[in-house]
Amino acid sequence: MTSEIGENQVNDISQLIAQTVRDFALRQIQPFVREWDEAQHFPIELMRQLGELGVLGVLVPEEYGGAGLGYRAYVSVIVELAKIDGAIGLSVAAHNSLCTNHILKFGTPEQKQRYLPRLATGEWIGAWGLTEPNTGSDAGNMRTIAVRDGDEWVLNGAKNFITHGKSGQVAVVIARTGEPNTPHNATAFVVERGTPGFSGGRKEDKLGMRASETAEMLFEDCRIPDNQRLGDVGDGFVQAMKILDGGRISIAALSLGIAQGAYEHALKYAQERQQFGQSIARFQAIAFKLADMATSIEAARLLTYQAADLNDAGKPVTKESAMAKLYASEVAVKTADEAVQIFGGYGYTKDYPVEKFYRDAKLCTIGEGTSEIQRVVISRLLLSC
C-alpha cells in the first residue's frame, strides 16, 4: 500500500507540473514559434523565464536551488514543451540531462555549489560537449585533447553539433587524455565562458529545431585549473555513457511530445475538414491512420515512462532508455509524416503547424545516438545475457 500511495503521489506531481508547463507554453511559446523558427532565434530570455518556473532545475536537489524531482516529472516537462515547440524542448533537455546532470552526478561538493544553483535558476545556460566533426559515434578516437601542465590542463580541439555551443555560460567538455581508442582515455572538465582560448564557432543552419542553438565549441590553448576536472582522470567516457542513459530518456520524451503534438493537430483537422459531405475523419483511410498514430504514441509513452521510473528507482536503464529512444524517435518521424499527409497540400505549407513537427522530428533519430547506434546498444545487451 505504501508503494502504491507513493506512486500515486508521483503521478499527481507529474500531472500538476505538466499542466503548469502546458499553460506556460501556450502563453509564452506558442505565439512565437514560427517567428523563432524562421529567424533561427534562440530565445535566451525565455530560458530565464523557464528557470524562474523551475523547469531548468527539475532534477537538481533543493539544496542547490532545484526542484528536487525525478525523471518521471522531468519527462512530463519535456513532453509538454515539445508538443508546442520541439526546439525549446530540446534546449531544456540538453541543459537539464546533459550539462546540469553531469555536474550533479560527478561533481565535487564545491563544483555542485558553484554551478548547480546558477544552472537550476536559468542564470546560466549549460552546454555539453562530446561530439566532434570527425568522430561522431567513434568517441574513443576524439581529437580534442587535454594535456596536464602542473595544476592546470591545456585543451585544444573542437566540438560540433553542441546545443548552446555559443550562448552557454558553462560547458561540460569530454577531452582525450590518453591514447586514441584505448580504455579510460578521456576526462571530463567544466569550462566557463570567458576562459581564454574557449570560444563559440559556427552556428549550424538546420532543417528543424531551429530555435535551439546548435554550434561549435573551439579550444585553443585553453587553460583550466585541475579543480575544474569532473571525477578521476580517464573516467570521462564512462561518465558520458551514464549521462547518455538519461539523455536518451530525454530524447524519447522529446519524441513523444513531438508525436503527440503532430497527432493532436491531425486529429482536430481531420474532424473539421469536410470532403464529399462529411469530415475526412469518417473515411477509413484517415481513421486508420489516426488509430495507428494513437497506438504507436501510447506504446512510446509506456516505454519512455518505464525507463524514467527505472532511472528514478536507481536501477540499470541502458537497455530500456535505448529502446525508448529508438522507438519513440521513429514514432515521431512516422506520426509527423502521417500528419502532413492528413493535412494534404496544407500540411506542406508554413500556414499550418505540422510541417514544423515533420522537420523537427528527424533530429530525434540522430541526436544522442542514432537509431543504428541504439540497435547496437540493445543487441549487445541482449546477446550478453
mmCIF file of N, CA, C and O in Angstrom, residues 175-271:
data_model
loop_
_atom_site.group_PDB
_atom_site.id
_atom_site.type_symbol
_atom_site.label_atom_id
_atom_site.label_comp_id
_atom_site.label_asym_id
_atom_site.label_seq_id
_atom_site.Cartn_x
_atom_site.Cartn_y
_atom_site.Cartn_z
ATOM 1 N N ALA A 175 37.328 15.448 -23.050
ATOM 2 C CA ALA A 175 38.531 15.551 -23.877
ATOM 3 C C ALA A 175 39.391 14.310 -23.684
ATOM 4 O O ALA A 175 39.373 13.665 -22.629
ATOM 5 N N ARG A 176 40.150 13.986 -24.721
ATOM 6 C CA ARG A 176 41.021 12.815 -24.645
ATOM 7 C C ARG A 176 42.264 13.143 -23.831
ATOM 8 O O ARG A 176 42.938 14.137 -24.073
ATOM 9 N N THR A 177 42.545 12.288 -22.858
ATOM 10 C CA THR A 177 43.731 12.446 -22.018
ATOM 11 C C THR A 177 44.645 11.230 -22.103
ATOM 12 O O THR A 177 45.615 11.114 -21.347
ATOM 13 N N GLY A 178 44.345 10.333 -23.030
ATOM 14 C CA GLY A 178 45.183 9.151 -23.257
ATOM 15 C C GLY A 178 45.309 8.884 -24.735
ATOM 16 O O GLY A 178 44.941 9.709 -25.575
ATOM 17 N N GLU A 179 45.811 7.723 -25.089
ATOM 18 C CA GLU A 179 45.984 7.369 -26.495
ATOM 19 C C GLU A 179 44.638 7.067 -27.145
ATOM 20 O O GLU A 179 43.702 6.620 -26.471
ATOM 21 N N PRO A 180 44.511 7.297 -28.469
ATOM 22 C CA PRO A 180 43.245 7.026 -29.152
ATOM 23 C C PRO A 180 42.808 5.569 -29.002
ATOM 24 O O PRO A 180 43.635 4.658 -29.021
ATOM 25 N N ASN A 181 41.501 5.379 -28.837
ATOM 26 C CA ASN A 181 40.885 4.047 -28.804
ATOM 27 C C ASN A 181 41.536 3.104 -27.795
ATOM 28 O O ASN A 181 41.736 1.918 -28.059
ATOM 29 N N THR A 182 41.874 3.649 -26.631
ATOM 30 C CA THR A 182 42.350 2.831 -25.520
ATOM 31 C C THR A 182 41.389 3.027 -24.351
ATOM 32 O O THR A 182 40.677 4.033 -24.287
ATOM 33 N N PRO A 183 41.333 2.058 -23.434
ATOM 34 C CA PRO A 183 40.413 2.200 -22.300
ATOM 35 C C PRO A 183 40.753 3.418 -21.449
ATOM 36 O O PRO A 183 41.916 3.781 -21.287
ATOM 37 N N HIS A 184 39.729 4.037 -20.921
ATOM 38 C CA HIS A 184 39.882 5.150 -19.972
ATOM 39 C C HIS A 184 40.810 6.238 -20.521
ATOM 40 O O HIS A 184 41.740 6.678 -19.859
ATOM 41 N N ASN A 185 40.519 6.670 -21.736
ATOM 42 C CA ASN A 185 41.399 7.653 -22.384
ATOM 43 C C ASN A 185 40.794 9.044 -22.455
ATOM 44 O O ASN A 185 41.305 9.911 -23.158
ATOM 45 N N ALA A 186 39.695 9.278 -21.723
ATOM 46 C CA ALA A 186 39.045 10.589 -21.777
ATOM 47 C C ALA A 186 38.697 11.069 -20.372
ATOM 48 O O ALA A 186 38.485 10.268 -19.456
ATOM 49 N N THR A 187 38.644 12.384 -20.228
ATOM 50 C CA THR A 187 38.362 13.007 -18.937
ATOM 51 C C THR A 187 37.387 14.159 -19.161
ATOM 52 O O THR A 187 37.421 14.817 -20.199
ATOM 53 N N ALA A 188 36.510 14.381 -18.194
ATOM 54 C CA ALA A 188 35.522 15.453 -18.290
ATOM 55 C C ALA A 188 35.969 16.675 -17.504
ATOM 56 O O ALA A 188 36.551 16.557 -16.415
ATOM 57 N N PHE A 189 35.680 17.852 -18.066
ATOM 58 C CA PHE A 189 36.048 19.117 -17.441
ATOM 59 C C PHE A 189 34.868 20.086 -17.514
ATOM 60 O O PHE A 189 34.047 20.014 -18.434
ATOM 61 N N VAL A 190 34.820 21.004 -16.561
ATOM 62 C CA VAL A 190 33.869 22.113 -16.618
ATOM 63 C C VAL A 190 34.628 23.337 -17.107
ATOM 64 O O VAL A 190 35.649 23.712 -16.530
ATOM 65 N N VAL A 191 34.133 23.938 -18.184
ATOM 66 C CA VAL A 191 34.796 25.111 -18.756
ATOM 67 C C VAL A 191 33.797 26.260 -18.794
ATOM 68 O O VAL A 191 32.694 26.113 -19.327
ATOM 69 N N GLU A 192 34.185 27.387 -18.233
ATOM 70 C CA GLU A 192 33.313 28.554 -18.202
ATOM 71 C C GLU A 192 33.540 29.440 -19.414
ATOM 72 O O GLU A 192 34.672 29.583 -19.889
ATOM 73 N N ARG A 193 32.439 30.029 -19.909
ATOM 74 C CA ARG A 193 32.545 31.012 -20.977
ATOM 75 C C ARG A 193 33.393 32.187 -20.488
ATOM 76 O O ARG A 193 33.283 32.595 -19.332
ATOM 77 N N GLY A 194 34.251 32.695 -21.322
ATOM 78 C CA GLY A 194 35.151 33.765 -20.927
ATOM 79 C C GLY A 194 36.542 33.279 -20.594
ATOM 80 O O GLY A 194 37.474 34.079 -20.473
ATOM 81 N N THR A 195 36.701 31.964 -20.462
ATOM 82 C CA THR A 195 38.027 31.408 -20.241
ATOM 83 C C THR A 195 38.859 31.624 -21.503
ATOM 84 O O THR A 195 38.421 31.278 -22.598
ATOM 85 N N PRO A 196 40.048 32.227 -21.388
ATOM 86 C CA PRO A 196 40.877 32.451 -22.589
ATOM 87 C C PRO A 196 41.107 31.154 -23.359
ATOM 88 O O PRO A 196 41.391 30.111 -22.768
ATOM 89 N N GLY A 197 40.930 31.220 -24.684
ATOM 90 C CA GLY A 197 41.114 30.051 -25.528
ATOM 91 C C GLY A 197 39.855 29.262 -25.789
ATOM 92 O O GLY A 197 39.851 28.324 -26.595
ATOM 93 N N PHE A 198 38.751 29.622 -25.119
ATOM 94 C CA PHE A 198 37.467 28.937 -25.314
ATOM 95 C C PHE A 198 36.516 29.889 -26.029
ATOM 96 O O PHE A 198 36.260 30.999 -25.557
ATOM 97 N N SER A 199 35.998 29.457 -27.182
ATOM 98 C CA SER A 199 35.101 30.320 -27.942
ATOM 99 C C SER A 199 34.045 29.498 -28.665
ATOM 100 O O SER A 199 34.191 28.293 -28.856
ATOM 101 N N GLY A 200 32.977 30.174 -29.062
ATOM 102 C CA GLY A 200 31.951 29.548 -29.871
ATOM 103 C C GLY A 200 32.301 29.692 -31.342
ATOM 104 O O GLY A 200 32.806 30.735 -31.772
ATOM 105 N N GLY A 201 32.047 28.647 -32.111
ATOM 106 C CA GLY A 201 32.352 28.681 -33.533
ATOM 107 C C GLY A 201 31.103 28.863 -34.370
ATOM 108 O O GLY A 201 30.169 29.564 -33.974
ATOM 109 N N ARG A 202 31.078 28.197 -35.502
ATOM 110 C CA ARG A 202 29.989 28.356 -36.458
ATOM 111 C C ARG A 202 28.672 27.810 -35.909
ATOM 112 O O ARG A 202 28.627 26.736 -35.332
ATOM 113 N N LYS A 203 27.617 28.587 -36.121
ATOM 114 C CA LYS A 203 26.279 28.139 -35.751
ATOM 115 C C LYS A 203 25.673 27.397 -36.938
ATOM 116 O O LYS A 203 25.721 27.884 -38.071
ATOM 117 N N GLU A 204 25.092 26.226 -36.682
ATOM 118 C CA GLU A 204 24.533 25.411 -37.759
ATOM 119 C C GLU A 204 23.199 25.982 -38.253
ATOM 120 O O GLU A 204 22.373 26.452 -37.454
ATOM 121 N N ASP A 205 22.994 25.930 -39.546
ATOM 122 C CA ASP A 205 21.720 26.319 -40.169
ATOM 123 C C ASP A 205 20.943 25.034 -40.415
ATOM 124 O O ASP A 205 21.200 24.310 -41.366
ATOM 125 N N LYS A 206 19.969 24.752 -39.572
ATOM 126 C CA LYS A 206 19.386 23.419 -39.500
ATOM 127 C C LYS A 206 18.043 23.292 -40.202
ATOM 128 O O LYS A 206 17.326 24.269 -40.410
ATOM 129 N N LEU A 207 17.708 22.048 -40.517
ATOM 130 C CA LEU A 207 16.413 21.709 -41.095
ATOM 131 C C LEU A 207 15.292 22.006 -40.110
ATOM 132 O O LEU A 207 14.291 22.633 -40.447
ATOM 133 N N GLY A 208 15.431 21.533 -38.892
ATOM 134 C CA GLY A 208 14.418 21.706 -37.857
ATOM 135 C C GLY A 208 15.064 22.074 -36.537
ATOM 136 O O GLY A 208 16.261 22.313 -36.458
ATOM 137 N N MET A 209 14.258 22.130 -35.486
ATOM 138 C CA MET A 209 14.743 22.527 -34.155
ATOM 139 C C MET A 209 15.528 23.840 -34.238
ATOM 140 O O MET A 209 16.527 24.032 -33.551
ATOM 141 N N ARG A 210 15.050 24.751 -35.059
ATOM 142 C CA ARG A 210 15.849 25.917 -35.416
ATOM 143 C C ARG A 210 15.975 26.947 -34.293
ATOM 144 O O ARG A 210 16.906 27.751 -34.285
ATOM 145 N N ALA A 211 15.050 26.948 -33.361
ATOM 146 C CA ALA A 211 15.144 27.891 -32.245
ATOM 147 C C ALA A 211 16.065 27.397 -31.135
ATOM 148 O O ALA A 211 16.323 28.110 -30.174
ATOM 149 N N SER A 212 16.552 26.180 -31.263
ATOM 150 C CA SER A 212 17.548 25.648 -30.324
ATOM 151 C C SER A 212 18.922 25.816 -30.951
ATOM 152 O O SER A 212 19.192 25.270 -32.019
ATOM 153 N N GLU A 213 19.767 26.580 -30.300
ATOM 154 C CA GLU A 213 21.087 26.884 -30.867
ATOM 155 C C GLU A 213 21.973 25.641 -30.920
ATOM 156 O O GLU A 213 22.132 24.928 -29.929
ATOM 157 N N THR A 214 22.542 25.393 -32.087
ATOM 158 C CA THR A 214 23.495 24.304 -32.288
ATOM 159 C C THR A 214 24.742 24.889 -32.925
ATOM 160 O O THR A 214 24.665 25.482 -33.998
ATOM 161 N N ALA A 215 25.887 24.738 -32.262
ATOM 162 C CA ALA A 215 27.095 25.416 -32.738
ATOM 163 C C ALA A 215 28.344 24.654 -32.333
ATOM 164 O O ALA A 215 28.303 23.694 -31.551
ATOM 165 N N GLU A 216 29.473 25.102 -32.874
ATOM 166 C CA GLU A 216 30.771 24.551 -32.500
ATOM 167 C C GLU A 216 31.240 25.150 -31.176
ATOM 168 O O GLU A 216 30.872 26.269 -30.820
ATOM 169 N N MET A 217 32.108 24.408 -30.491
ATOM 170 C CA MET A 217 32.898 24.948 -29.387
ATOM 171 C C MET A 217 34.362 24.731 -29.737
ATOM 172 O O MET A 217 34.757 23.611 -30.096
ATOM 173 N N LEU A 218 35.144 25.784 -29.651
ATOM 174 C CA LEU A 218 36.546 25.745 -30.057
ATOM 175 C C LEU A 218 37.459 25.967 -28.862
ATOM 176 O O LEU A 218 37.196 26.828 -28.006
ATOM 177 N N PHE A 219 38.555 25.206 -28.837
ATOM 178 C CA PHE A 219 39.531 25.313 -27.747
ATOM 179 C C PHE A 219 40.926 25.469 -28.342
ATOM 180 O O PHE A 219 41.377 24.629 -29.124
ATOM 181 N N GLU A 220 41.578 26.552 -27.991
ATOM 182 C CA GLU A 220 42.921 26.829 -28.485
ATOM 183 C C GLU A 220 43.803 27.229 -27.314
ATOM 184 O O GLU A 220 43.690 28.342 -26.781
ATOM 185 N N ASP A 221 44.634 26.280 -26.878
ATOM 186 C CA ASP A 221 45.478 26.509 -25.699
ATOM 187 C C ASP A 221 44.655 27.056 -24.541
ATOM 188 O O ASP A 221 45.030 28.030 -23.876
ATOM 189 N N CYS A 222 43.523 26.418 -24.326
ATOM 190 C CA CYS A 222 42.599 26.832 -23.270
ATOM 191 C C CYS A 222 43.043 26.215 -21.943
ATOM 192 O O CYS A 222 42.998 24.988 -21.780
ATOM 193 N N ARG A 223 43.456 27.059 -21.026
ATOM 194 C CA ARG A 223 43.971 26.578 -19.737
ATOM 195 C C ARG A 223 42.879 26.614 -18.675
ATOM 196 O O ARG A 223 42.232 27.641 -18.473
ATOM 197 N N ILE A 224 42.686 25.466 -18.023
ATOM 198 C CA ILE A 224 41.736 25.404 -16.919
ATOM 199 C C ILE A 224 42.401 24.716 -15.736
ATOM 200 O O ILE A 224 43.241 23.818 -15.911
ATOM 201 N N PRO A 225 42.090 25.136 -14.524
ATOM 202 C CA PRO A 225 42.696 24.517 -13.342
ATOM 203 C C PRO A 225 42.208 23.098 -13.136
ATOM 204 O O PRO A 225 41.115 22.727 -13.582
ATOM 205 N N ASP A 226 43.008 22.315 -12.444
ATOM 206 C CA ASP A 226 42.651 20.911 -12.212
ATOM 207 C C ASP A 226 41.372 20.778 -11.402
ATOM 208 O O ASP A 226 40.675 19.769 -11.511
ATOM 209 N N ASN A 227 41.032 21.806 -10.607
ATOM 210 C CA ASN A 227 39.791 21.695 -9.823
ATOM 211 C C ASN A 227 38.541 21.848 -10.679
ATOM 212 O O ASN A 227 37.425 21.765 -10.180
ATOM 213 N N GLN A 228 38.723 22.042 -12.013
ATOM 214 C CA GLN A 228 37.596 22.042 -12.943
ATOM 215 C C GLN A 228 37.373 20.657 -13.552
ATOM 216 O O GLN A 228 36.478 20.469 -14.368
ATOM 217 N N ARG A 229 38.221 19.707 -13.161
ATOM 218 C CA ARG A 229 38.065 18.336 -13.647
ATOM 219 C C ARG A 229 36.912 17.659 -12.915
ATOM 220 O O ARG A 229 36.768 17.790 -11.697
ATOM 221 N N LEU A 230 36.091 16.889 -13.655
ATOM 222 C CA LEU A 230 34.975 16.157 -13.078
ATOM 223 C C LEU A 230 35.371 14.697 -12.897
ATOM 224 O O LEU A 230 35.581 13.973 -13.881
ATOM 225 N N GLY A 231 35.499 14.251 -11.661
ATOM 226 C CA GLY A 231 35.864 12.864 -11.401
ATOM 227 C C GLY A 231 37.325 12.595 -11.679
ATOM 228 O O GLY A 231 38.143 13.500 -11.828
ATOM 229 N N ASP A 232 37.650 11.311 -11.775
ATOM 230 C CA ASP A 232 39.034 10.899 -11.959
ATOM 231 C C ASP A 232 39.481 11.043 -13.405
ATOM 232 O O ASP A 232 38.675 10.983 -14.335
ATOM 233 N N VAL A 233 40.774 11.205 -13.573
ATOM 234 C CA VAL A 233 41.362 11.212 -14.913
ATOM 235 C C VAL A 233 41.074 9.858 -15.574
ATOM 236 O O VAL A 233 41.280 8.798 -14.972
ATOM 237 N N GLY A 234 40.589 9.895 -16.798
ATOM 238 C CA GLY A 234 40.301 8.662 -17.527
ATOM 239 C C GLY A 234 38.880 8.169 -17.413
ATOM 240 O O GLY A 234 38.490 7.218 -18.096
ATOM 241 N N ASP A 235 38.062 8.819 -16.577
ATOM 242 C CA ASP A 235 36.681 8.362 -16.383
ATOM 243 C C ASP A 235 35.668 9.096 -17.265
ATOM 244 O O ASP A 235 34.468 8.859 -17.156
ATOM 245 N N GLY A 236 36.144 9.970 -18.140
ATOM 246 C CA GLY A 236 35.232 10.818 -18.898
ATOM 247 C C GLY A 236 34.267 10.060 -19.785
ATOM 248 O O GLY A 236 33.072 10.386 -19.846
ATOM 249 N N PHE A 237 34.759 9.036 -20.482
ATOM 250 C CA PHE A 237 33.890 8.304 -21.401
ATOM 251 C C PHE A 237 32.868 7.470 -20.618
ATOM 252 O O PHE A 237 31.699 7.394 -21.005
ATOM 253 N N VAL A 238 33.294 6.872 -19.525
ATOM 254 C CA VAL A 238 32.374 6.100 -18.681
ATOM 255 C C VAL A 238 31.279 7.013 -18.147
ATOM 256 O O VAL A 238 30.086 6.671 -18.140
ATOM 257 N N GLN A 239 31.671 8.197 -17.698
ATOM 258 C CA GLN A 239 30.691 9.174 -17.228
ATOM 259 C C GLN A 239 29.720 9.542 -18.342
ATOM 260 O O GLN A 239 28.506 9.603 -18.134
ATOM 261 N N ALA A 240 30.261 9.798 -19.519
ATOM 262 C CA ALA A 240 29.429 10.217 -20.653
ATOM 263 C C ALA A 240 28.378 9.163 -20.993
ATOM 264 O O ALA A 240 27.222 9.487 -21.293
ATOM 265 N N MET A 241 28.755 7.895 -20.940
ATOM 266 C CA MET A 241 27.798 6.839 -21.257
ATOM 267 C C MET A 241 26.673 6.791 -20.216
ATOM 268 O O MET A 241 25.507 6.537 -20.561
ATOM 269 N N LYS A 242 26.998 7.037 -18.965
ATOM 270 C CA LYS A 242 25.963 7.068 -17.930
ATOM 271 C C LYS A 242 25.048 8.272 -18.111
ATOM 272 O O LYS A 242 23.826 8.174 -17.920
ATOM 273 N N ILE A 243 25.616 9.398 -18.493
ATOM 274 C CA ILE A 243 24.809 10.583 -18.748
ATOM 275 C C ILE A 243 23.899 10.358 -19.954
ATOM 276 O O ILE A 243 22.739 10.787 -19.967
ATOM 277 N N LEU A 244 24.398 9.667 -20.957
ATOM 278 C CA LEU A 244 23.588 9.408 -22.149
ATOM 279 C C LEU A 244 22.420 8.471 -21.868
ATOM 280 O O LEU A 244 21.416 8.504 -22.589
ATOM 281 N N ASP A 245 22.527 7.637 -20.844
ATOM 282 C CA ASP A 245 21.367 6.832 -20.465
ATOM 283 C C ASP A 245 20.188 7.741 -20.148
ATOM 284 O O ASP A 245 19.059 7.509 -20.595
ATOM 285 N N GLY A 246 20.450 8.771 -19.349
ATOM 286 C CA GLY A 246 19.393 9.732 -19.035
ATOM 287 C C GLY A 246 19.057 10.601 -20.228
ATOM 288 O O GLY A 246 17.893 10.976 -20.437
ATOM 289 N N GLY A 247 20.078 10.938 -21.024
ATOM 290 C CA GLY A 247 19.854 11.762 -22.201
ATOM 291 C C GLY A 247 18.946 11.092 -23.203
ATOM 292 O O GLY A 247 18.162 11.758 -23.899
ATOM 293 N N ARG A 248 19.026 9.784 -23.306
ATOM 294 C CA ARG A 248 18.165 9.066 -24.250
ATOM 295 C C ARG A 248 16.722 9.060 -23.776
ATOM 296 O O ARG A 248 15.794 9.061 -24.596
ATOM 297 N N ILE A 249 16.514 9.071 -22.466
ATOM 298 C CA ILE A 249 15.155 9.243 -21.953
ATOM 299 C C ILE A 249 14.649 10.624 -22.341
ATOM 300 O O ILE A 249 13.482 10.806 -22.704
ATOM 301 N N SER A 250 15.533 11.619 -22.291
ATOM 302 C CA SER A 250 15.170 12.977 -22.708
ATOM 303 C C SER A 250 14.704 13.012 -24.152
ATOM 304 O O SER A 250 13.688 13.639 -24.483
ATOM 305 N N ILE A 251 15.462 12.360 -25.038
ATOM 306 C CA ILE A 251 15.099 12.375 -26.456
ATOM 307 C C ILE A 251 13.831 11.565 -26.699
ATOM 308 O O ILE A 251 13.016 11.904 -27.568
ATOM 309 N N ALA A 252 13.639 10.508 -25.934
ATOM 310 C CA ALA A 252 12.375 9.763 -26.027
ATOM 311 C C ALA A 252 11.211 10.664 -25.640
ATOM 312 O O ALA A 252 10.160 10.667 -26.307
ATOM 313 N N ALA A 253 11.378 11.444 -24.573
ATOM 314 C CA ALA A 253 10.332 12.375 -24.139
ATOM 315 C C ALA A 253 10.102 13.456 -25.186
ATOM 316 O O ALA A 253 8.964 13.840 -25.471
ATOM 317 N N LEU A 254 11.184 13.954 -25.746
ATOM 318 C CA LEU A 254 11.088 14.957 -26.805
ATOM 319 C C LEU A 254 10.323 14.394 -28.002
ATOM 320 O O LEU A 254 9.437 15.051 -28.566
ATOM 321 N N SER A 255 10.662 13.173 -28.381
ATOM 322 C CA SER A 255 9.988 12.497 -29.490
ATOM 323 C C SER A 255 8.502 12.306 -29.192
ATOM 324 O O SER A 255 7.646 12.511 -30.057
ATOM 325 N N LEU A 256 8.221 11.905 -27.972
ATOM 326 C CA LEU A 256 6.839 11.678 -27.561
ATOM 327 C C LEU A 256 6.028 12.963 -27.665
ATOM 328 O O LEU A 256 4.888 12.967 -28.160
ATOM 329 N N GLY A 257 6.620 14.074 -27.213
ATOM 330 C CA GLY A 257 5.918 15.354 -27.294
ATOM 331 C C GLY A 257 5.670 15.788 -28.727
ATOM 332 O O GLY A 257 4.577 16.287 -29.061
ATOM 333 N N ILE A 258 6.672 15.634 -29.587
ATOM 334 C CA ILE A 258 6.517 15.991 -31.000
ATOM 335 C C ILE A 258 5.436 15.138 -31.647
ATOM 336 O O ILE A 258 4.571 15.638 -32.375
ATOM 337 N N ALA A 259 5.476 13.832 -31.384
ATOM 338 C CA ALA A 259 4.464 12.931 -31.949
ATOM 339 C C ALA A 259 3.069 13.306 -31.457
ATOM 340 O O ALA A 259 2.106 13.349 -32.237
ATOM 341 N N GLN A 260 2.958 13.584 -30.165
ATOM 342 C CA GLN A 260 1.659 13.939 -29.606
ATOM 343 C C GLN A 260 1.141 15.248 -30.199
ATOM 344 O O GLN A 260 -0.049 15.368 -30.538
ATOM 345 N N GLY A 261 2.029 16.222 -30.350
ATOM 346 C CA GLY A 261 1.615 17.490 -30.932
ATOM 347 C C GLY A 261 1.143 17.337 -32.358
ATOM 348 O O GLY A 261 0.088 17.884 -32.748
ATOM 349 N N ALA A 262 1.896 16.603 -33.160
ATOM 350 C CA ALA A 262 1.512 16.387 -34.562
ATOM 351 C C ALA A 262 0.185 15.630 -34.646
ATOM 352 O O ALA A 262 -0.689 15.969 -35.466
ATOM 353 N N TYR A 263 0.022 14.629 -33.804
ATOM 354 C CA TYR A 263 -1.211 13.836 -33.797
ATOM 355 C C TYR A 263 -2.421 14.685 -33.416
ATOM 356 O O TYR A 263 -3.487 14.592 -34.058
ATOM 357 N N GLU A 264 -2.284 15.507 -32.391
ATOM 358 C CA GLU A 264 -3.420 16.313 -31.941
ATOM 359 C C GLU A 264 -3.871 17.281 -33.029
ATOM 360 O O GLU A 264 -5.075 17.495 -33.223
ATOM 361 N N HIS A 265 -2.929 17.877 -33.737
ATOM 362 C CA HIS A 265 -3.291 18.767 -34.836
ATOM 363 C C HIS A 265 -3.968 17.988 -35.968
ATOM 364 O O HIS A 265 -4.946 18.466 -36.561
ATOM 365 N N ALA A 266 -3.435 16.803 -36.272
ATOM 366 C CA ALA A 266 -4.012 15.990 -37.339
ATOM 367 C C ALA A 266 -5.425 15.527 -36.985
ATOM 368 O O ALA A 266 -6.331 15.526 -37.843
ATOM 369 N N LEU A 267 -5.616 15.133 -35.741
ATOM 370 C CA LEU A 267 -6.937 14.682 -35.294
ATOM 371 C C LEU A 267 -7.962 15.811 -35.408
ATOM 372 O O LEU A 267 -9.076 15.614 -35.923
ATOM 373 N N LYS A 268 -7.598 16.986 -34.937
ATOM 374 C CA LYS A 268 -8.507 18.134 -34.982
ATOM 375 C C LYS A 268 -8.840 18.499 -36.438
ATOM 376 O O LYS A 268 -10.001 18.741 -36.782
ATOM 377 N N TYR A 269 -7.814 18.535 -37.274
ATOM 378 C CA TYR A 269 -8.026 18.899 -38.673
ATOM 379 C C TYR A 269 -8.910 17.863 -39.378
ATOM 380 O O TYR A 269 -9.816 18.215 -40.154
ATOM 381 N N ALA A 270 -8.657 16.599 -39.102
ATOM 382 C CA ALA A 270 -9.426 15.534 -39.758
ATOM 383 C C ALA A 270 -10.899 15.601 -39.384
ATOM 384 O O ALA A 270 -11.770 15.224 -40.182
ATOM 385 N N GLN A 271 -11.181 16.069 -38.179
ATOM 386 C CA GLN A 271 -12.579 16.189 -37.749
ATOM 387 C C GLN A 271 -13.257 17.431 -38.327
ATOM 388 O O GLN A 271 -14.479 17.469 -38.456
#
